[in-house]
CSV table of C-alpha atoms in Angstrom, one decimal:
chain,number,residue,atom,x,y,z
A,1,MET,CA,-53.5,-59.2,11.5
A,2,LYS,CA,-57.4,-58.3,10.4
A,3,GLU,CA,-56.1,-57.7,6.6
A,4,ASN,CA,-59.6,-55.8,5.3
A,5,ARG,CA,-59.3,-53.8,8.6
A,6,LEU,CA,-55.5,-52.7,8.6
A,7,ARG,CA,-56.6,-51.9,5.0
A,8,THR,CA,-59.3,-49.9,5.5
A,9,VAL,CA,-56.9,-48.0,8.8
A,10,LEU,CA,-54.4,-47.6,6.3
A,11,GLN,CA,-56.3,-46.2,3.5
A,12,ASN,CA,-57.5,-43.4,6.3
A,13,LEU,CA,-54.4,-42.7,7.7
A,14,GLU,CA,-53.4,-41.8,3.9
A,15,GLN,CA,-56.7,-39.1,4.0
A,16,MET,CA,-55.2,-37.7,6.5
A,17,GLY,CA,-51.6,-37.2,5.4
A,18,LEU,CA,-50.5,-39.5,7.7
A,19,SER,CA,-47.6,-42.6,6.4
A,20,GLN,CA,-47.0,-44.1,9.9
A,21,ALA,CA,-49.4,-44.5,13.1
A,22,LEU,CA,-48.7,-45.7,17.0
A,23,ILE,CA,-51.6,-47.5,17.8
A,24,THR,CA,-51.5,-48.0,21.7
A,25,ASP,CA,-55.7,-48.8,22.4
A,26,PRO,CA,-56.2,-52.5,23.7
A,27,LEU,CA,-59.1,-52.4,21.8
A,28,SER,CA,-58.1,-51.1,18.9
A,29,ILE,CA,-55.1,-53.1,19.0
A,30,LEU,CA,-57.6,-56.5,19.6
A,31,TYR,CA,-59.4,-54.8,16.2
A,32,LEU,CA,-56.6,-55.3,14.1
A,33,THR,CA,-55.0,-58.1,15.5
A,34,GLY,CA,-57.9,-60.1,17.2
A,35,ARG,CA,-55.9,-60.7,21.0
A,36,LEU,CA,-56.9,-58.8,23.4
A,37,ILE,CA,-54.2,-57.5,25.9
A,38,LYS,CA,-54.2,-55.9,28.8
A,39,PRO,CA,-50.9,-54.3,29.6
A,40,LEU,CA,-52.0,-52.4,32.6
A,41,GLU,CA,-49.2,-50.0,33.2
A,42,ARG,CA,-47.0,-51.4,30.8
A,43,PHE,CA,-46.5,-49.8,26.7
A,44,TYR,CA,-48.2,-52.0,24.4
A,45,ALA,CA,-48.0,-50.5,21.1
A,46,LEU,CA,-49.1,-51.5,17.3
A,47,TYR,CA,-46.8,-49.4,14.7
A,48,VAL,CA,-48.5,-49.5,11.3
A,49,SER,CA,-47.0,-48.1,8.3
A,50,GLN,CA,-48.0,-47.5,4.4
A,51,SER,CA,-44.7,-49.2,3.8
A,52,GLY,CA,-45.8,-52.3,4.8
A,53,HIS,CA,-43.2,-52.5,8.2
A,54,HIS,CA,-45.9,-52.6,10.8
A,55,LYS,CA,-45.1,-54.4,13.9
A,56,ILE,CA,-46.4,-54.9,17.7
A,57,PHE,CA,-44.5,-54.2,20.8
A,58,ILE,CA,-45.2,-56.7,23.4
A,59,ASN,CA,-43.6,-56.8,27.1
A,60,GLN,CA,-42.2,-60.6,27.4
A,61,LEU,CA,-44.7,-60.9,30.2
A,62,GLU,CA,-47.4,-61.4,27.9
A,63,THR,CA,-48.3,-64.9,26.8
A,64,VAL,CA,-49.1,-64.4,22.7
A,65,PRO,CA,-50.1,-66.7,19.8
A,66,GLU,CA,-46.6,-67.4,17.3
A,67,ASP,CA,-48.3,-66.0,14.4
A,68,LEU,CA,-49.9,-63.0,15.0
A,69,GLY,CA,-49.8,-61.9,11.3
A,70,VAL,CA,-47.0,-59.1,12.3
A,71,GLU,CA,-43.7,-58.8,13.3
A,72,LYS,CA,-43.4,-58.9,17.3
A,73,VAL,CA,-40.8,-56.8,19.0
A,74,ARG,CA,-40.3,-58.2,22.8
A,75,PHE,CA,-38.9,-56.7,25.7
A,76,THR,CA,-38.1,-56.8,29.2
A,77,ASP,CA,-39.1,-54.5,31.8
A,78,SER,CA,-35.9,-53.5,32.4
A,79,ASP,CA,-35.3,-53.0,28.5
A,80,PRO,CA,-34.8,-49.4,26.8
A,81,TYR,CA,-38.5,-50.3,25.0
A,82,LEU,CA,-38.4,-47.0,23.7
A,83,ASP,CA,-35.6,-46.9,22.1
A,84,LEU,CA,-36.9,-49.9,19.9
A,85,VAL,CA,-40.1,-47.8,19.1
A,86,TYR,CA,-37.5,-44.8,17.6
A,87,GLN,CA,-35.6,-47.3,15.3
A,88,ALA,CA,-39.2,-48.4,13.8
A,89,VAL,CA,-39.7,-44.8,13.0
A,90,ASP,CA,-39.5,-43.0,10.1
A,91,HIS,CA,-38.3,-39.4,11.9
A,92,SER,CA,-38.6,-37.5,8.5
A,93,GLN,CA,-42.6,-38.3,8.1
A,94,PRO,CA,-45.2,-37.0,10.9
A,95,LEU,CA,-46.1,-39.7,13.3
A,96,GLY,CA,-49.9,-40.8,14.0
A,97,VAL,CA,-50.7,-41.6,17.8
A,98,ASP,CA,-54.1,-41.9,19.4
A,99,LYS,CA,-56.3,-39.7,21.4
A,100,ASN,CA,-55.0,-41.7,24.9
A,101,MET,CA,-52.0,-42.3,24.5
A,102,ALA,CA,-50.1,-41.7,27.9
A,103,ALA,CA,-48.2,-38.7,28.6
A,104,ARG,CA,-45.4,-40.8,30.0
A,105,PHE,CA,-45.0,-42.7,26.8
A,106,LEU,CA,-45.5,-39.6,23.8
A,107,LEU,CA,-43.2,-37.0,25.9
A,108,PRO,CA,-39.8,-39.0,25.7
A,109,LEU,CA,-40.7,-40.0,22.1
A,110,MET,CA,-41.3,-36.3,21.6
A,111,ASP,CA,-37.9,-35.4,23.4
A,112,ARG,CA,-36.1,-37.7,21.3
A,113,GLN,CA,-37.5,-35.9,18.0
A,114,CYS,CA,-38.6,-39.6,17.0
A,115,ALA,CA,-40.7,-37.6,14.4
A,116,PRO,CA,-40.8,-34.1,12.8
A,117,GLY,CA,-44.4,-34.0,14.3
A,118,TYR,CA,-47.2,-35.7,16.0
A,119,VAL,CA,-50.8,-36.1,14.9
A,120,ASN,CA,-54.6,-37.3,16.8
A,121,ALA,CA,-54.9,-40.0,14.5
A,122,SER,CA,-57.3,-41.9,16.1
A,123,LEU,CA,-60.3,-41.5,13.9
A,124,ALA,CA,-58.2,-43.7,11.3
A,125,VAL,CA,-59.5,-46.6,13.5
A,126,ASP,CA,-62.2,-45.1,15.1
A,127,LYS,CA,-64.5,-44.3,11.7
A,128,ALA,CA,-62.8,-47.8,10.5
A,129,ARG,CA,-64.3,-49.7,13.9
A,130,SER,CA,-67.0,-47.5,13.0
A,131,VAL,CA,-68.6,-49.7,10.4
A,132,LYS,CA,-69.2,-53.0,11.6
A,133,ASP,CA,-68.6,-56.2,9.6
A,134,ALA,CA,-70.3,-59.7,8.7
A,135,GLN,CA,-68.4,-61.3,11.8
A,136,GLU,CA,-69.2,-58.4,14.6
A,137,GLN,CA,-72.8,-57.7,13.5
A,138,ALA,CA,-73.1,-62.0,13.8
A,139,LEU,CA,-71.7,-61.0,17.9
A,140,MET,CA,-73.9,-57.5,18.3
A,141,ARG,CA,-77.0,-59.6,17.5
A,142,LYS,CA,-75.7,-62.2,19.4
A,143,ALA,CA,-75.2,-59.6,22.4
A,144,SER,CA,-78.4,-57.6,22.0
A,145,GLN,CA,-80.0,-61.4,22.5
A,146,ILE,CA,-79.0,-62.1,25.5
A,147,ASN,CA,-79.4,-58.4,26.7
A,148,ASP,CA,-83.5,-59.0,25.7
A,149,GLU,CA,-83.3,-62.2,27.9
A,150,ALA,CA,-81.4,-61.2,30.7
A,151,VAL,CA,-84.0,-57.8,30.9
A,152,LYS,CA,-87.1,-61.0,31.4
A,153,ALA,CA,-85.4,-62.3,34.0
A,154,PHE,CA,-84.4,-58.9,35.5
A,155,ARG,CA,-88.2,-58.2,35.7
A,156,THR,CA,-89.3,-61.2,37.5
A,157,LEU,CA,-86.7,-59.7,40.4
A,158,VAL,CA,-89.3,-56.9,41.0
A,159,ARG,CA,-91.1,-56.9,44.1
A,160,GLU,CA,-92.8,-54.4,46.8
A,161,GLY,CA,-89.8,-53.5,49.0
A,162,ILE,CA,-86.9,-54.3,47.5
A,163,THR,CA,-84.1,-52.1,46.3
A,164,GLU,CA,-82.3,-50.8,43.4
A,165,ARG,CA,-78.8,-52.1,44.5
A,166,GLN,CA,-80.4,-55.8,45.6
A,167,VAL,CA,-81.7,-56.0,41.9
A,168,ALA,CA,-78.2,-55.0,40.8
A,169,GLU,CA,-76.8,-57.5,42.9
A,170,GLN,CA,-78.2,-60.4,41.1
A,171,THR,CA,-77.7,-59.1,37.9
A,172,LYS,CA,-74.2,-60.2,37.5
A,173,GLY,CA,-75.2,-63.9,37.1
A,174,ILE,CA,-78.1,-64.5,35.3
A,175,TYR,CA,-76.1,-62.2,32.8
A,176,LEU,CA,-73.0,-65.1,33.2
A,177,ASP,CA,-76.0,-68.1,33.0
A,178,LEU,CA,-77.1,-66.9,29.7
A,179,GLY,CA,-73.9,-67.5,28.2
A,180,ALA,CA,-72.5,-63.2,28.6
A,181,GLU,CA,-69.4,-62.9,29.9
A,182,ASP,CA,-69.6,-59.4,31.9
A,183,PHE,CA,-71.1,-56.2,31.7
A,184,SER,CA,-70.8,-53.7,29.6
A,185,PHE,CA,-71.5,-51.5,31.5
A,186,GLU,CA,-72.6,-51.4,35.7
A,187,PRO,CA,-76.5,-51.8,35.1
A,188,LEU,CA,-78.8,-48.7,35.7
A,189,ILE,CA,-81.7,-49.7,37.7
A,190,ALA,CA,-83.7,-46.5,39.2
A,191,PHE,CA,-87.4,-46.5,40.6
A,192,GLY,CA,-89.6,-44.0,40.9
A,193,ALA,CA,-87.7,-40.4,41.7
A,194,SER,CA,-84.8,-42.0,41.2
A,195,ALA,CA,-85.0,-42.4,37.2
A,196,ALA,CA,-85.0,-38.5,36.8
A,197,SER,CA,-81.3,-38.9,36.8
A,198,GLY,CA,-80.4,-40.0,33.5
A,199,HIS,CA,-77.1,-42.0,34.5
A,200,HIS,CA,-78.4,-43.1,38.5
A,201,TYR,CA,-76.4,-45.7,39.8
A,202,PRO,CA,-78.6,-47.8,42.0
A,203,ASP,CA,-78.8,-47.1,45.8
A,204,GLY,CA,-81.2,-48.2,48.9
A,205,THR,CA,-84.5,-46.7,47.3
A,206,GLN,CA,-87.0,-49.4,47.5
A,207,LEU,CA,-89.8,-50.1,45.5
A,208,LYS,CA,-92.8,-49.0,46.1
A,209,PRO,CA,-96.6,-49.1,44.0
A,210,GLY,CA,-97.0,-46.5,41.4
A,211,ASP,CA,-92.9,-46.2,40.5
A,212,CYS,CA,-91.9,-46.3,37.4
A,213,VAL,CA,-88.8,-49.2,37.2
A,214,LEU,CA,-85.7,-48.5,34.6
A,215,PHE,CA,-83.5,-50.7,34.0
A,216,ASP,CA,-80.6,-49.7,31.6
A,217,VAL,CA,-78.1,-52.3,31.5
A,218,GLY,CA,-75.9,-54.1,28.4
A,219,CYS,CA,-73.4,-57.4,28.8
A,220,VAL,CA,-70.3,-58.6,26.3
A,221,TYR,CA,-70.1,-61.3,24.4
A,222,GLU,CA,-67.1,-62.3,23.0
A,223,GLY,CA,-65.8,-59.0,23.4
A,224,TYR,CA,-68.6,-57.2,22.1
A,225,CYS,CA,-71.6,-54.9,23.8
A,226,SER,CA,-75.1,-54.1,24.5
A,227,ASP,CA,-76.8,-51.8,25.3
A,228,MET,CA,-80.7,-51.4,26.3
A,229,THR,CA,-83.2,-49.4,28.0
A,230,ARG,CA,-86.7,-50.4,28.9
A,231,THR,CA,-89.2,-48.9,31.4
A,232,TYR,CA,-92.1,-50.6,33.2
A,233,PHE,CA,-94.6,-49.3,36.5
A,234,TYR,CA,-94.8,-51.3,39.2
A,235,ARG,CA,-98.9,-52.2,40.0
A,236,GLU,CA,-100.3,-49.0,39.0
A,237,VAL,CA,-99.5,-46.3,36.6
A,238,SER,CA,-101.0,-42.7,36.3
A,239,PRO,CA,-102.6,-40.9,33.2
A,240,LYS,CA,-99.7,-38.1,33.3
A,241,GLN,CA,-97.0,-41.0,33.2
A,242,GLU,CA,-99.0,-42.9,30.5
A,243,ALA,CA,-98.9,-39.9,28.6
A,244,VAL,CA,-95.2,-39.9,29.5
A,245,TYR,CA,-93.8,-43.0,28.5
A,246,ASP,CA,-96.4,-42.9,25.1
A,247,LEU,CA,-94.2,-39.8,23.6
A,248,VAL,CA,-90.9,-41.0,24.4
A,249,LEU,CA,-92.0,-44.3,22.4
A,250,GLN,CA,-93.3,-42.0,19.3
A,251,ALA,CA,-89.6,-40.0,19.5
A,252,ASN,CA,-88.0,-44.1,19.2
A,253,GLN,CA,-90.4,-45.2,16.8
A,254,ALA,CA,-90.1,-42.5,14.7
A,255,ALA,CA,-86.3,-42.4,14.7
A,256,GLU,CA,-86.2,-45.3,14.0
A,257,ALA,CA,-88.3,-45.6,11.2
A,258,ALA,CA,-85.8,-43.0,9.4
A,259,ILE,CA,-82.5,-44.4,9.7
A,260,ARG,CA,-81.2,-45.6,6.3
A,261,PRO,CA,-78.2,-45.4,4.7
A,262,GLY,CA,-77.2,-41.4,3.6
A,263,VAL,CA,-79.8,-39.8,6.6
A,264,PRO,CA,-78.2,-37.6,8.7
A,265,LEU,CA,-77.9,-38.4,12.6
A,266,ARG,CA,-78.2,-35.1,13.3
A,267,ASP,CA,-81.8,-35.9,11.6
A,268,LEU,CA,-82.5,-38.8,14.2
A,269,ASP,CA,-81.9,-36.4,16.9
A,270,ARG,CA,-84.4,-33.6,15.6
A,271,ILE,CA,-87.4,-36.2,14.9
A,272,ALA,CA,-87.4,-37.4,18.3
A,273,ARG,CA,-86.7,-34.1,20.0
A,274,ASP,CA,-89.9,-32.5,17.8
A,275,ILE,CA,-91.7,-35.0,19.2
A,276,ILE,CA,-91.2,-35.1,23.1
A,277,SER,CA,-90.6,-31.4,22.2
A,278,GLN,CA,-93.8,-30.7,20.8
A,279,GLY,CA,-95.8,-32.8,23.3
A,280,GLY,CA,-94.3,-30.0,26.2
A,281,TYR,CA,-91.3,-31.8,28.0
A,282,GLY,CA,-88.5,-30.7,25.1
A,283,PRO,CA,-86.1,-29.3,28.5
A,284,ASN,CA,-86.9,-32.7,30.0
A,285,PHE,CA,-85.1,-34.7,27.2
A,286,THR,CA,-81.4,-34.1,28.6
A,287,HIS,CA,-78.8,-35.6,26.4
A,288,ARG,CA,-78.2,-36.6,22.9
A,289,LEU,CA,-80.3,-38.9,21.1
A,290,GLY,CA,-78.0,-42.2,20.9
A,291,HIS,CA,-73.8,-43.5,20.4
A,292,PHE,CA,-71.6,-45.8,18.5
A,293,ILE,CA,-71.4,-49.0,20.1
A,294,GLY,CA,-69.0,-52.2,19.5
A,295,LEU,CA,-66.2,-52.7,21.3
A,296,GLU,CA,-66.9,-50.5,23.8
A,297,THR,CA,-70.7,-49.2,25.0
A,298,HIS,CA,-69.6,-45.8,23.8
A,299,ASP,CA,-67.7,-46.8,20.7
A,300,PHE,CA,-66.6,-43.2,19.1
A,301,GLY,CA,-69.6,-41.6,17.3
A,302,ASP,CA,-73.0,-39.8,17.9
A,303,VAL,CA,-76.4,-39.1,17.0
A,304,SER,CA,-76.8,-35.8,18.5
A,305,SER,CA,-77.7,-32.6,17.3
A,306,ALA,CA,-73.8,-31.4,16.5
A,307,ALA,CA,-73.1,-35.1,14.8
A,308,GLU,CA,-71.9,-34.3,11.0
A,309,ASP,CA,-72.1,-37.4,9.9
A,310,VAL,CA,-74.9,-39.7,8.0
A,311,ALA,CA,-75.4,-43.3,8.5
A,312,VAL,CA,-73.8,-46.0,6.4
A,313,PRO,CA,-74.3,-49.8,6.3
A,314,GLY,CA,-72.9,-51.0,9.0
A,315,ASN,CA,-73.1,-48.5,11.5
A,316,ILE,CA,-74.5,-49.5,14.8
A,317,PHE,CA,-75.6,-47.2,17.0
A,318,SER,CA,-78.1,-46.7,20.4
A,319,ILE,CA,-82.0,-44.8,19.8
A,320,GLU,CA,-82.6,-43.8,23.3
A,321,PRO,CA,-85.2,-40.5,23.9
A,322,GLY,CA,-86.2,-39.8,27.0
A,323,ILE,CA,-88.1,-37.5,29.7
A,324,TYR,CA,-86.5,-36.9,32.9
A,325,LEU,CA,-89.2,-35.2,35.8
A,326,PRO,CA,-87.4,-34.6,39.3
A,327,GLY,CA,-88.7,-35.6,41.9
A,328,GLU,CA,-91.3,-38.0,39.8
A,329,MET,CA,-90.1,-40.2,37.4
A,330,GLY,CA,-88.2,-40.8,34.3
A,331,VAL,CA,-88.9,-43.0,31.2
A,332,ARG,CA,-86.2,-43.8,28.5
A,333,ILE,CA,-86.8,-46.3,25.9
A,334,GLU,CA,-83.3,-47.8,23.9
A,335,ASP,CA,-82.5,-50.1,21.1
A,336,LEU,CA,-79.6,-50.8,19.5
A,337,ALA,CA,-79.7,-49.9,15.6
A,338,LEU,CA,-78.0,-51.7,12.9
A,339,VAL,CA,-78.2,-49.4,9.2
A,340,THR,CA,-78.1,-52.2,6.4
A,341,GLU,CA,-78.0,-52.2,2.7
A,342,ASP,CA,-81.6,-50.5,2.5
A,343,GLY,CA,-82.7,-49.5,5.4
A,344,VAL,CA,-82.2,-50.5,9.4
A,345,GLU,CA,-82.3,-53.7,11.6
A,346,ILE,CA,-83.3,-53.1,15.1
A,347,LEU,CA,-81.2,-55.4,17.4
A,348,ASN,CA,-83.6,-55.5,20.4
A,349,HIS,CA,-86.6,-57.5,20.5
A,350,LEU,CA,-88.6,-57.2,23.9
A,351,PRO,CA,-91.7,-55.4,23.4
A,352,LYS,CA,-91.7,-51.7,24.1
A,353,ALA,CA,-95.4,-51.3,24.9
A,354,LEU,CA,-96.2,-50.2,28.1
A,355,GLU,CA,-96.4,-53.0,31.1
A,356,VAL,CA,-97.2,-52.8,34.4
A,357,LEU,CA,-95.6,-55.3,36.3
A,358,PRO,CA,-97.5,-57.2,39.2
């Protein structure tokens, strides 16, 4: 078990008035144990308790290290595994459960009156995961470094008449050659008017001179995700395109410059949104400014007008303002920002100045 991380989770549970929790999210279990298991339809859970009687429930099908730092409870497909969970839980205290715990597991536990009450305790782990330790920060830096190099390579694929899909089909191999494990999400590659959709998946749209070329891409390195967006123009750029790009770049840079410990996350969104609104495109900035990232591309937490948290050292989130003009184009510029003790470290180093691809 990762003792420092477990300690933080238990402290968070205590603040929620909980003495025990059943964690079923495989990535949260990875965060606490260092071991990733993908159970498919089978039951897999980590039970943690303020008493220290932690247990991990793992099907015999899975091969795991001899010592996981926690007592292993093994079972087969035909064993009454929920009986084993029932035996471990303190029936006199409420039980914290995952927000994504499958009903096929939770409802039988409720029917058995495993606990007097059930509480969504995901925040106990989510809050811990939102503050990256030194090891996680190093992995996130490396994932973003690979992403920078990948986008440099992606740009060389651009030529007149190529389709978004044809470019996308070549990206996986580039990532693997650079040392990544996989995509962190399917690449979003959009030409021209396609980029006016915030989440446009590559299709048969062909590239032509004057189009914007948007790459919203990311990879996984040793379990940690990267995410970056760069927007270019192919062969030529109009004055309107240039003006829109400059506005988005100003919003990106202003928000990043304001990041420091203690700044309300909603203020970062406001800074970027005000710049775009003052430029006349407020209604065309159609999403939040950013999201947290780590073991998942979208970890818990966001940078939006509704965000209630302030930035703390170790947070890593995206800053990605955008302007989307239906039938014309879309421009988005995205970096990942790590909150440091006295400011911010931007994890992406690929230039952001307007660029016209030949």
